[in-house]
PDB file of C-alpha atoms in Angstrom:
ATOM      1  CA  MET N1036       3.020  19.523 -71.105  1.00 53.00           C
ATOM      2  CA  ALA N1037       3.554  19.676 -67.363  1.00 61.00           C
ATOM      3  CA  ASN N1038       4.060  16.378 -65.588  1.00 69.00           C
ATOM      4  CA  HIS N1039       1.071  15.952 -63.272  1.00 78.00           C
ATOM      5  CA  ILE N1040       2.131  12.552 -61.897  1.00 78.00           C
ATOM      6  CA  ARG N1041       2.790  12.723 -58.164  1.00 84.00           C
ATOM      7  CA  PRO N1042       4.121  10.036 -55.813  1.00 89.00           C
ATOM      8  CA  TYR N1043       1.414   7.464 -55.213  1.00 85.00           C
ATOM      9  CA  GLU N1044       0.728   4.349 -53.148  1.00 87.00           C
ATOM     10  CA  VAL N1045      -1.162   1.245 -54.264  1.00 83.00           C
ATOM     11  CA  PHE N1046      -3.355  -0.520 -51.704  1.00 81.00           C
ATOM     12  CA  ARG N1047      -4.016  -4.248 -51.819  1.00 79.00           C
ATOM     13  CA  LEU N1048      -7.393  -5.576 -50.695  1.00 86.00           C
ATOM     14  CA  GLY N1049      -8.432  -9.225 -50.642  1.00 91.00           C
ATOM     15  CA  PRO N1050      -6.962 -12.686 -50.052  1.00 94.00           C
ATOM     16  CA  VAL N1051      -3.331 -13.624 -50.550  1.00 95.00           C
ATOM     17  CA  MET N1052      -2.436 -16.859 -52.342  1.00 97.00           C
ATOM     18  CA  MET N1053       0.995 -18.445 -52.605  1.00 98.00           C
ATOM     19  CA  LYS N1054       2.398 -20.837 -55.189  1.00 98.00           C
ATOM     20  CA  THR N1055       5.575 -22.824 -54.721  1.00 98.00           C
ATOM     21  CA  THR N1056       6.711 -26.381 -55.465  1.00 98.00           C
ATOM     22  CA  ILE N1057       6.997 -29.601 -53.485  1.00 98.00           C
ATOM     23  CA  SER N1058      10.170 -31.656 -53.270  1.00 98.00           C
ATOM     24  CA  ASP N1059      10.859 -34.650 -55.481  1.00 98.00           C
ATOM     25  CA  ASP N1060      10.525 -36.938 -52.433  1.00 98.00           C
ATOM     26  CA  THR N1061       7.094 -35.622 -51.477  1.00 98.00           C
ATOM     27  CA  HIS N1062       5.945 -35.764 -55.094  1.00 98.00           C
ATOM     28  CA  ARG N1063       7.080 -39.396 -55.386  1.00 98.00           C
ATOM     29  CA  ILE N1064       5.480 -40.399 -52.066  1.00 98.00           C
ATOM     30  CA  LEU N1065       2.132 -38.763 -52.817  1.00 98.00           C
ATOM     31  CA  LEU N1066       1.984 -40.272 -56.291  1.00 98.00           C
ATOM     32  CA  ASN N1067       2.857 -43.733 -54.967  1.00 98.00           C
ATOM     33  CA  VAL N1068       0.323 -43.553 -52.136  1.00 98.00           C
ATOM     34  CA  SER N1069      -2.368 -42.267 -54.499  1.00 98.00           C
ATOM     35  CA  ASN N1070      -1.816 -45.204 -56.825  1.00 98.00           C
ATOM     36  CA  LYS N1071      -1.657 -47.604 -53.881  1.00 98.00           C
ATOM     37  CA  VAL N1072      -5.149 -46.570 -52.751  1.00 98.00           C
ATOM     38  CA  ARG N1073      -6.480 -46.859 -56.268  1.00 97.00           C
ATOM     39  CA  LYS N1074      -5.021 -50.339 -56.855  1.00 97.00           C
ATOM     40  CA  SER N1075      -6.110 -51.823 -53.517  1.00 97.00           C
ATOM     41  CA  LYS N1076      -9.673 -53.143 -53.614  1.00 96.00           C
ATOM     42  CA  LYS N1077      -9.963 -52.673 -49.861  1.00 97.00           C
ATOM     43  CA  LEU N1078      -8.614 -49.114 -49.720  1.00 97.00           C
ATOM     44  CA  LYS N1079     -10.446 -48.120 -52.885  1.00 97.00           C
ATOM     45  CA  LEU N1080     -13.736 -49.092 -51.254  1.00 97.00           C
ATOM     46  CA  GLN N1081     -12.998 -47.806 -47.754  1.00 98.00           C
ATOM     47  CA  ASN N1082     -11.439 -44.530 -48.866  1.00 98.00           C
ATOM     48  CA  ASP N1083     -14.005 -43.456 -51.464  1.00 98.00           C
ATOM     49  CA  PHE N1084     -14.265 -39.783 -50.471  1.00 98.00           C
ATOM     50  CA  ARG N1085     -16.771 -38.463 -52.996  1.00 97.00           C
ATOM     51  CA  LYS N1086     -19.591 -37.914 -50.492  1.00 97.00           C
ATOM     52  CA  ASN N1087     -17.322 -35.546 -48.584  1.00 96.00           C
ATOM     53  CA  LEU N1088     -16.275 -33.479 -51.601  1.00 97.00           C
ATOM     54  CA  ALA N1089     -17.809 -31.120 -54.137  1.00 97.00           C
ATOM     55  CA  GLY N1090     -16.085 -32.656 -57.141  1.00 96.00           C
ATOM     56  CA  ASN N1091     -18.030 -34.272 -59.969  1.00 98.00           C
ATOM     57  CA  LEU N1092     -15.393 -36.992 -60.381  1.00 98.00           C
ATOM     58  CA  THR N1093     -15.527 -40.772 -60.528  1.00 98.00           C
ATOM     59  CA  GLU N1094     -12.406 -41.245 -58.406  1.00 98.00           C
ATOM     60  CA  GLU N1095     -11.654 -39.258 -55.250  1.00 98.00           C
ATOM     61  CA  TYR N1096      -9.983 -41.103 -52.386  1.00 98.00           C
ATOM     62  CA  SER N1097      -8.852 -40.193 -48.888  1.00 98.00           C
ATOM     63  CA  PHE N1098      -5.394 -41.179 -47.653  1.00 98.00           C
ATOM     64  CA  ALA N1099      -6.694 -42.848 -44.478  1.00 97.00           C
ATOM     65  CA  ASN N1100      -4.485 -45.823 -43.493  1.00 96.00           C
ATOM     66  CA  ALA N1101      -2.532 -45.572 -46.754  1.00 98.00           C
ATOM     67  CA  PHE N1102       0.837 -44.135 -45.643  1.00 98.00           C
ATOM     68  CA  SER N1103       3.747 -45.826 -43.951  1.00 97.00           C
ATOM     69  CA  GLU N1104       4.801 -43.963 -40.811  1.00 97.00           C
ATOM     70  CA  LYS N1105       8.064 -42.823 -42.410  1.00 98.00           C
ATOM     71  CA  ALA N1106       6.454 -41.623 -45.638  1.00 98.00           C
ATOM     72  CA  GLU N1107       3.702 -39.751 -43.807  1.00 98.00           C
ATOM     73  CA  LYS N1108       6.236 -37.937 -41.633  1.00 98.00           C
ATOM     74  CA  ILE N1109       8.176 -36.760 -44.693  1.00 98.00           C
ATOM     75  CA  VAL N1110       4.998 -35.367 -46.283  1.00 98.00           C
ATOM     76  CA  ASN N1111       3.624 -33.878 -43.051  1.00 97.00           C
ATOM     77  CA  ASP N1112       6.901 -32.151 -42.169  1.00 98.00           C
ATOM     78  CA  GLU N1113       7.173 -30.534 -45.593  1.00 98.00           C
ATOM     79  CA  LEU N1114       3.535 -29.435 -45.767  1.00 98.00           C
ATOM     80  CA  THR N1115       3.418 -27.957 -42.257  1.00 97.00           C
ATOM     81  CA  TYR N1116       6.647 -26.064 -42.987  1.00 98.00           C
ATOM     82  CA  LEU N1117       5.208 -24.664 -46.222  1.00 98.00           C
ATOM     83  CA  ALA N1118       1.885 -23.777 -44.577  1.00 97.00           C
ATOM     84  CA  SER N1119       3.730 -21.937 -41.812  1.00 97.00           C
ATOM     85  CA  ASN N1120       5.785 -20.099 -44.430  1.00 97.00           C
ATOM     86  CA  TYR N1121       2.546 -19.111 -46.158  1.00 97.00           C
ATOM     87  CA  THR N1122       1.423 -17.330 -42.979  1.00 96.00           C
ATOM     88  CA  ARG N1123       4.677 -15.345 -43.000  1.00 96.00           C
ATOM     89  CA  VAL N1124       4.195 -14.443 -46.671  1.00 96.00           C
ATOM     90  CA  VAL N1125       0.657 -13.221 -45.909  1.00 95.00           C
ATOM     91  CA  SER N1126       1.955 -11.191 -42.963  1.00 94.00           C
ATOM     92  CA  LYS N1127       4.615  -9.538 -45.116  1.00 93.00           C
ATOM     93  CA  THR N1128       2.195  -8.852 -47.958  1.00 92.00           C
ATOM     94  CA  ILE N1129      -0.610  -7.415 -45.839  1.00 90.00           C
ATOM     95  CA  GLY N1130       1.488  -5.816 -43.099  1.00 87.00           C
ATOM     96  CA  LYS N1131      -0.415  -7.552 -40.324  1.00 87.00           C
ATOM     97  CA  ASN N1132       0.816 -10.390 -38.144  1.00 89.00           C
ATOM     98  CA  PHE N1133      -0.690 -13.723 -39.207  1.00 89.00           C
ATOM     99  CA  ASP N1134       2.444 -15.728 -38.413  1.00 91.00           C
ATOM    100  CA  VAL N1135       1.922 -19.258 -37.110  1.00 91.00           C
ATOM    101  CA  GLN N1136       4.944 -21.291 -36.106  1.00 92.00           C
ATOM    102  CA  GLU N1137       5.422 -24.655 -37.770  1.00 94.00           C
ATOM    103  CA  GLU N1138       4.847 -26.580 -34.543  1.00 94.00           C
ATOM    104  CA  ASN N1139       1.398 -24.984 -34.228  1.00 94.00           C
ATOM    105  CA  VAL N1140       0.242 -25.950 -37.733  1.00 95.00           C
ATOM    106  CA  VAL N1141      -1.983 -29.032 -37.704  1.00 93.00           C
ATOM    107  CA  ILE N1142      -2.927 -31.030 -40.796  1.00 95.00           C
ATOM    108  CA  LEU N1143      -6.603 -31.952 -40.715  1.00 93.00           C
ATOM    109  CA  LYS N1144      -6.645 -35.608 -41.694  1.00 91.00           C
ATOM    110  CA  PRO N1145      -7.251 -37.084 -44.087  1.00 94.00           C
ATOM    111  CA  GLY N1146      -5.836 -35.517 -47.182  1.00 97.00           C
ATOM    112  CA  TRP N1147      -7.280 -36.754 -50.453  1.00 98.00           C
ATOM    113  CA  VAL N1148      -6.450 -37.363 -54.104  1.00 98.00           C
ATOM    114  CA  ASN N1149      -8.474 -36.458 -57.195  1.00 98.00           C
ATOM    115  CA  PHE N1150      -8.078 -38.484 -60.385  1.00 98.00           C
ATOM    116  CA  MET N1151      -9.702 -36.127 -62.892  1.00 98.00           C
ATOM    117  CA  LYS N1152     -10.673 -37.414 -66.340  1.00 98.00           C
ATOM    118  CA  ALA N1153     -12.211 -35.941 -69.486  1.00 98.00           C
ATOM    119  CA  GLY N1154     -15.608 -34.357 -68.854  1.00 97.00           C
ATOM    120  CA  GLU N1155     -15.198 -34.213 -65.055  1.00 98.00           C
ATOM    121  CA  TRP N1156     -14.991 -31.015 -63.037  1.00 97.00           C
ATOM    122  CA  ASN N1157     -14.813 -29.426 -59.598  1.00 97.00           C
ATOM    123  CA  PRO N1158     -17.547 -26.792 -59.091  1.00 97.00           C
ATOM    124  CA  GLN N1159     -16.937 -23.657 -57.070  1.00 97.00           C
ATOM    125  CA  HIS N1160     -16.518 -24.560 -53.407  1.00 97.00           C
ATOM    126  CA  THR N1161     -14.616 -23.840 -50.191  1.00 97.00           C
ATOM    127  CA  HIS N1162     -12.813 -26.084 -47.695  1.00 95.00           C
ATOM    128  CA  THR N1163     -12.788 -26.620 -43.941  1.00 91.00           C
ATOM    129  CA  GLY N1164     -10.055 -25.493 -41.570  1.00 90.00           C
ATOM    130  CA  ASN N1165      -8.068 -22.269 -41.866  1.00 93.00           C
ATOM    131  CA  ILE N1166      -5.676 -22.843 -44.756  1.00 95.00           C
ATOM    132  CA  SER N1167      -5.922 -25.197 -47.723  1.00 97.00           C
ATOM    133  CA  CYS N1168      -3.492 -26.385 -50.331  1.00 98.00           C
ATOM    134  CA  VAL N1169      -3.785 -28.112 -53.678  1.00 98.00           C
ATOM    135  CA  ILE N1170      -0.861 -30.079 -55.089  1.00 98.00           C
ATOM    136  CA  PHE N1171      -0.552 -31.157 -58.713  1.00 98.00           C
ATOM    137  CA  LEU N1172       1.034 -34.582 -59.115  1.00 98.00           C
ATOM    138  CA  LYS N1173       0.320 -35.204 -62.785  1.00 98.00           C
ATOM    139  CA  VAL N1174      -0.642 -32.620 -65.423  1.00 98.00           C
ATOM    140  CA  PRO N1175      -0.614 -33.983 -69.007  1.00 97.00           C
ATOM    141  CA  THR N1176       0.757 -31.651 -71.673  1.00 96.00           C
ATOM    142  CA  GLU N1177      -2.371 -32.369 -73.733  1.00 97.00           C
ATOM    143  CA  LEU N1178      -4.262 -29.882 -71.549  1.00 96.00           C
ATOM    144  CA  ASP N1179      -2.059 -27.007 -72.704  1.00 95.00           C
ATOM    145  CA  GLU N1180      -2.527 -28.109 -76.292  1.00 95.00           C
ATOM    146  CA  GLU N1181      -6.295 -28.285 -75.817  1.00 95.00           C
ATOM    147  CA  ASN N1182      -6.371 -24.659 -74.716  1.00 94.00           C
ATOM    148  CA  LYS N1183      -4.221 -23.605 -77.653  1.00 93.00           C
ATOM    149  CA  VAL N1184      -5.742 -25.515 -80.562  1.00 91.00           C
ATOM    150  CA  SER N1185      -9.169 -26.943 -79.700  1.00 90.00           C
ATOM    151  CA  GLU N1186     -12.186 -25.288 -81.318  1.00 85.00           C
ATOM    152  CA  LEU N1187     -13.794 -24.708 -77.934  1.00 83.00           C
ATOM    153  CA  SER N1188     -10.869 -23.127 -76.094  1.00 87.00           C
ATOM    154  CA  SER N1189      -8.593 -21.576 -78.716  1.00 85.00           C
ATOM    155  CA  LYS N1190     -11.353 -19.287 -80.025  1.00 88.00           C
ATOM    156  CA  SER N1191     -12.327 -18.121 -76.536  1.00 91.00           C
ATOM    157  CA  ASN N1192     -11.021 -15.027 -74.772  1.00 92.00           C
ATOM    158  CA  THR N1193     -10.842 -17.198 -71.629  1.00 92.00           C
ATOM    159  CA  PRO N1194      -9.336 -20.606 -72.496  1.00 93.00           C
ATOM    160  CA  SER N1195      -9.893 -22.615 -69.339  1.00 95.00           C
ATOM    161  CA  ALA N1196      -9.779 -26.377 -69.978  1.00 95.00           C
ATOM    162  CA  GLY N1197      -8.411 -28.068 -66.860  1.00 96.00           C
ATOM    163  CA  ARG N1198      -7.421 -24.806 -65.218  1.00 97.00           C
ATOM    164  CA  LEU N1199      -7.709 -23.773 -61.568  1.00 98.00           C
ATOM    165  CA  GLU N1200      -9.564 -20.575 -60.684  1.00 98.00           C
ATOM    166  CA  PHE N1201      -9.874 -18.602 -57.437  1.00 98.00           C
ATOM    167  CA  ASN N1202     -12.753 -16.127 -56.955  1.00 97.00           C
ATOM    168  CA  TYR N1203     -13.326 -13.439 -54.370  1.00 97.00           C
ATOM    169  CA  GLY N1204     -15.427 -10.325 -53.942  1.00 94.00           C
ATOM    170  CA  GLU N1205     -17.827  -8.279 -56.048  1.00 92.00           C
ATOM    171  CA  ASN N1206     -17.042  -6.797 -59.446  1.00 92.00           C
ATOM    172  CA  ILE N1207     -17.493  -3.104 -58.751  1.00 93.00           C
ATOM    173  CA  GLY N1208     -15.135  -1.787 -61.426  1.00 92.00           C
ATOM    174  CA  PHE N1209     -11.366  -1.411 -61.250  1.00 90.00           C
ATOM    175  CA  THR N1210     -11.448  -4.760 -59.479  1.00 91.00           C
ATOM    176  CA  GLN N1211     -10.062  -8.201 -60.198  1.00 91.00           C
ATOM    177  CA  THR N1212     -12.430 -10.733 -58.675  1.00 95.00           C
ATOM    178  CA  GLY N1213     -10.816 -13.897 -60.027  1.00 95.00           C
ATOM    179  CA  VAL N1214      -7.475 -15.350 -61.006  1.00 96.00           C
ATOM    180  CA  MET N1215      -6.987 -18.384 -63.233  1.00 97.00           C
ATOM    181  CA  LYS N1216      -3.853 -20.515 -62.969  1.00 97.00           C
ATOM    182  CA  ILE N1217      -2.322 -23.089 -65.312  1.00 96.00           C
ATOM    183  CA  PRO N1218      -1.317 -26.093 -63.159  1.00 94.00           C
ATOM    184  CA  LYS N1219       2.121 -27.661 -63.517  1.00 97.00           C
ATOM    185  CA  GLU N1220       3.424 -30.856 -61.958  1.00 98.00           C
ATOM    186  CA  LYS N1221       4.829 -30.357 -58.421  1.00 98.00           C
ATOM    187  CA  ASP N1222       3.081 -26.977 -58.054  1.00 98.00           C
ATOM    188  CA  ILE N1223       1.445 -26.390 -54.687  1.00 98.00           C
ATOM    189  CA  TYR N1224      -0.978 -23.531 -54.021  1.00 98.00           C
ATOM    190  CA  PHE N1225      -1.809 -22.239 -50.516  1.00 98.00           C
ATOM    191  CA  PHE N1226      -4.900 -20.132 -49.833  1.00 98.00           C
ATOM    192  CA  SER N1227      -7.552 -19.363 -47.232  1.00 96.00           C
ATOM    193  CA  ALA N1228      -9.735 -22.444 -46.780  1.00 95.00           C
ATOM    194  CA  ARG N1229     -12.805 -20.227 -47.189  1.00 95.00           C
ATOM    195  CA  LEU N1230     -11.720 -18.859 -50.556  1.00 97.00           C
ATOM    196  CA  ASN N1231     -13.960 -19.938 -53.436  1.00 98.00           C
ATOM    197  CA  HIS N1232     -12.152 -21.983 -56.068  1.00 98.00           C
ATOM    198  CA  LEU N1233     -13.001 -24.351 -58.910  1.00 98.00           C
ATOM    199  CA  VAL N1234     -11.459 -26.513 -61.634  1.00 98.00           C
ATOM    200  CA  TYR N1235     -12.759 -26.446 -65.195  1.00 97.00           C
ATOM    201  CA  PRO N1236     -13.381 -29.651 -67.180  1.00 97.00           C
ATOM    202  CA  PHE N1237     -11.340 -30.725 -70.173  1.00 97.00           C
ATOM    203  CA  LYS N1238     -12.050 -32.880 -73.226  1.00 96.00           C
ATOM    204  CA  SER N1239      -8.644 -34.502 -73.828  1.00 96.00           C
ATOM    205  CA  ASN N1240      -8.508 -38.242 -73.174  1.00 97.00           C
ATOM    206  CA  VAL N1241      -6.001 -37.926 -70.330  1.00 98.00           C
ATOM    207  CA  GLU N1242      -5.971 -37.954 -66.528  1.00 98.00           C
ATOM    208  CA  ARG N1243      -4.887 -35.180 -64.188  1.00 98.00           C
ATOM    209  CA  VAL N1244      -3.944 -36.041 -60.590  1.00 98.00           C
ATOM    210  CA  SER N1245      -4.127 -33.559 -57.720  1.00 98.00           C
ATOM    211  CA  VAL N1246      -4.033 -33.759 -53.925  1.00 98.00           C
ATOM    212  CA  SER N1247      -5.540 -31.474 -51.289  1.00 98.00           C
ATOM    213  CA  TYR N1248      -4.935 -30.911 -47.587  1.00 97.00           C
ATOM    214  CA  ASN N1249      -6.477 -28.582 -45.026  1.00 95.00           C
ATOM    215  CA  PHE N1250      -4.684 -27.033 -42.045  1.00 95.00           C
ATOM    216  CA  ALA N1251      -5.651 -25.515 -38.704  1.00 93.00           C
ATOM    217  CA  ASP N1252      -3.871 -23.433 -36.075  1.00 91.00           C
ATOM    218  CA  LYS N1253      -3.365 -25.687 -33.013  1.00 86.00           C
ATOM    219  CA  LEU N1254      -2.750 -22.758 -30.663  1.00 78.00           C
ATOM    220  CA  TYR N1255      -5.897 -20.941 -31.789  1.00 69.00           C
ATOM    221  CA  ALA N1256      -7.987 -24.106 -31.478  1.00 67.00           C
ATOM    222  CA  LYS N1257      -6.618 -24.698 -27.984  1.00 67.00           C
ATOM    223  CA  LYS N1258      -7.585 -21.170 -26.897  1.00 62.00           C
ATOM    224  CA  ILE N1259     -11.115 -21.630 -28.238  1.00 54.00           C
ATOM    225  CA  LEU N1260     -11.510 -24.968 -26.432  1.00 56.00           C
ATOM    226  CA  GLU N1261     -10.283 -23.391 -23.198  1.00 59.00           C
ATOM    227  CA  GLY N1262     -12.695 -20.482 -23.559  1.00 57.00           C
ATOM    228  CA  GLU N1263      -9.996 -17.868 -24.021  1.00 54.00           C
ATOM    229  CA  GLY N1264     -11.141 -16.675 -27.441  1.00 51.00           C
ATOM    230  CA  GLY N1265      -8.377 -15.334 -29.651  1.00 50.00           C
ATOM    231  CA  ALA N1266      -8.050 -13.761 -33.044  1.00 49.00           C
ATOM    232  CA  ALA N1267      -9.007 -15.976 -35.963  1.00 50.00           C
ATOM    233  CA  TRP N1268      -6.164 -17.218 -38.121  1.00 51.00           C
ATOM    234  CA  GLY N1269      -6.240 -16.068 -41.708  1.00 48.00           C
TER     235      GLY N1269
END
């Protein structure tokens, strides 16, 4: 039979997401600060962030007034570097210039921590700003086991207990409109702040800890404020 395959090109359409890992120092700092807020009666009350978030969780706290100056600088420097690198990855993947230099990446304060327990969940939602990230500080191994052996998940063609999902676009055939990820400790995901995402509930009697931050382009914001317009970032 004649070979009818000819050279071909595959086109990518849709958002670009990036997964990498945070350093041990940033992981330790974020975990310590998260627990500090939770253990302080004052911060726990003042930083209750649930009214600002979509999550159906009993404990979601902002990081307002929780960091030491040194610790915050370590975290901010790493996150702005990674967010800037994400813009370069997007540019390389799409072939269009979205690059934003590290000094022009602004973290929209405050970041926040989610202490997620059995039966809690994060419904589909988007964030503010231009870019968002989610960082996993603690992911119990029981969640993997739940997806493998529990009656609910193991018999499903989409085991999803405790998993993170991103959704985009319309299912028109030959199209992937969602991607589900299995979180691991120290993983950090970067994505467009306007990208729909959600976290599924789990039944295991454990606690999963994650942190989120949003970012904006300082240079773009400055141009808008000065009435110069400018191309949107992302």
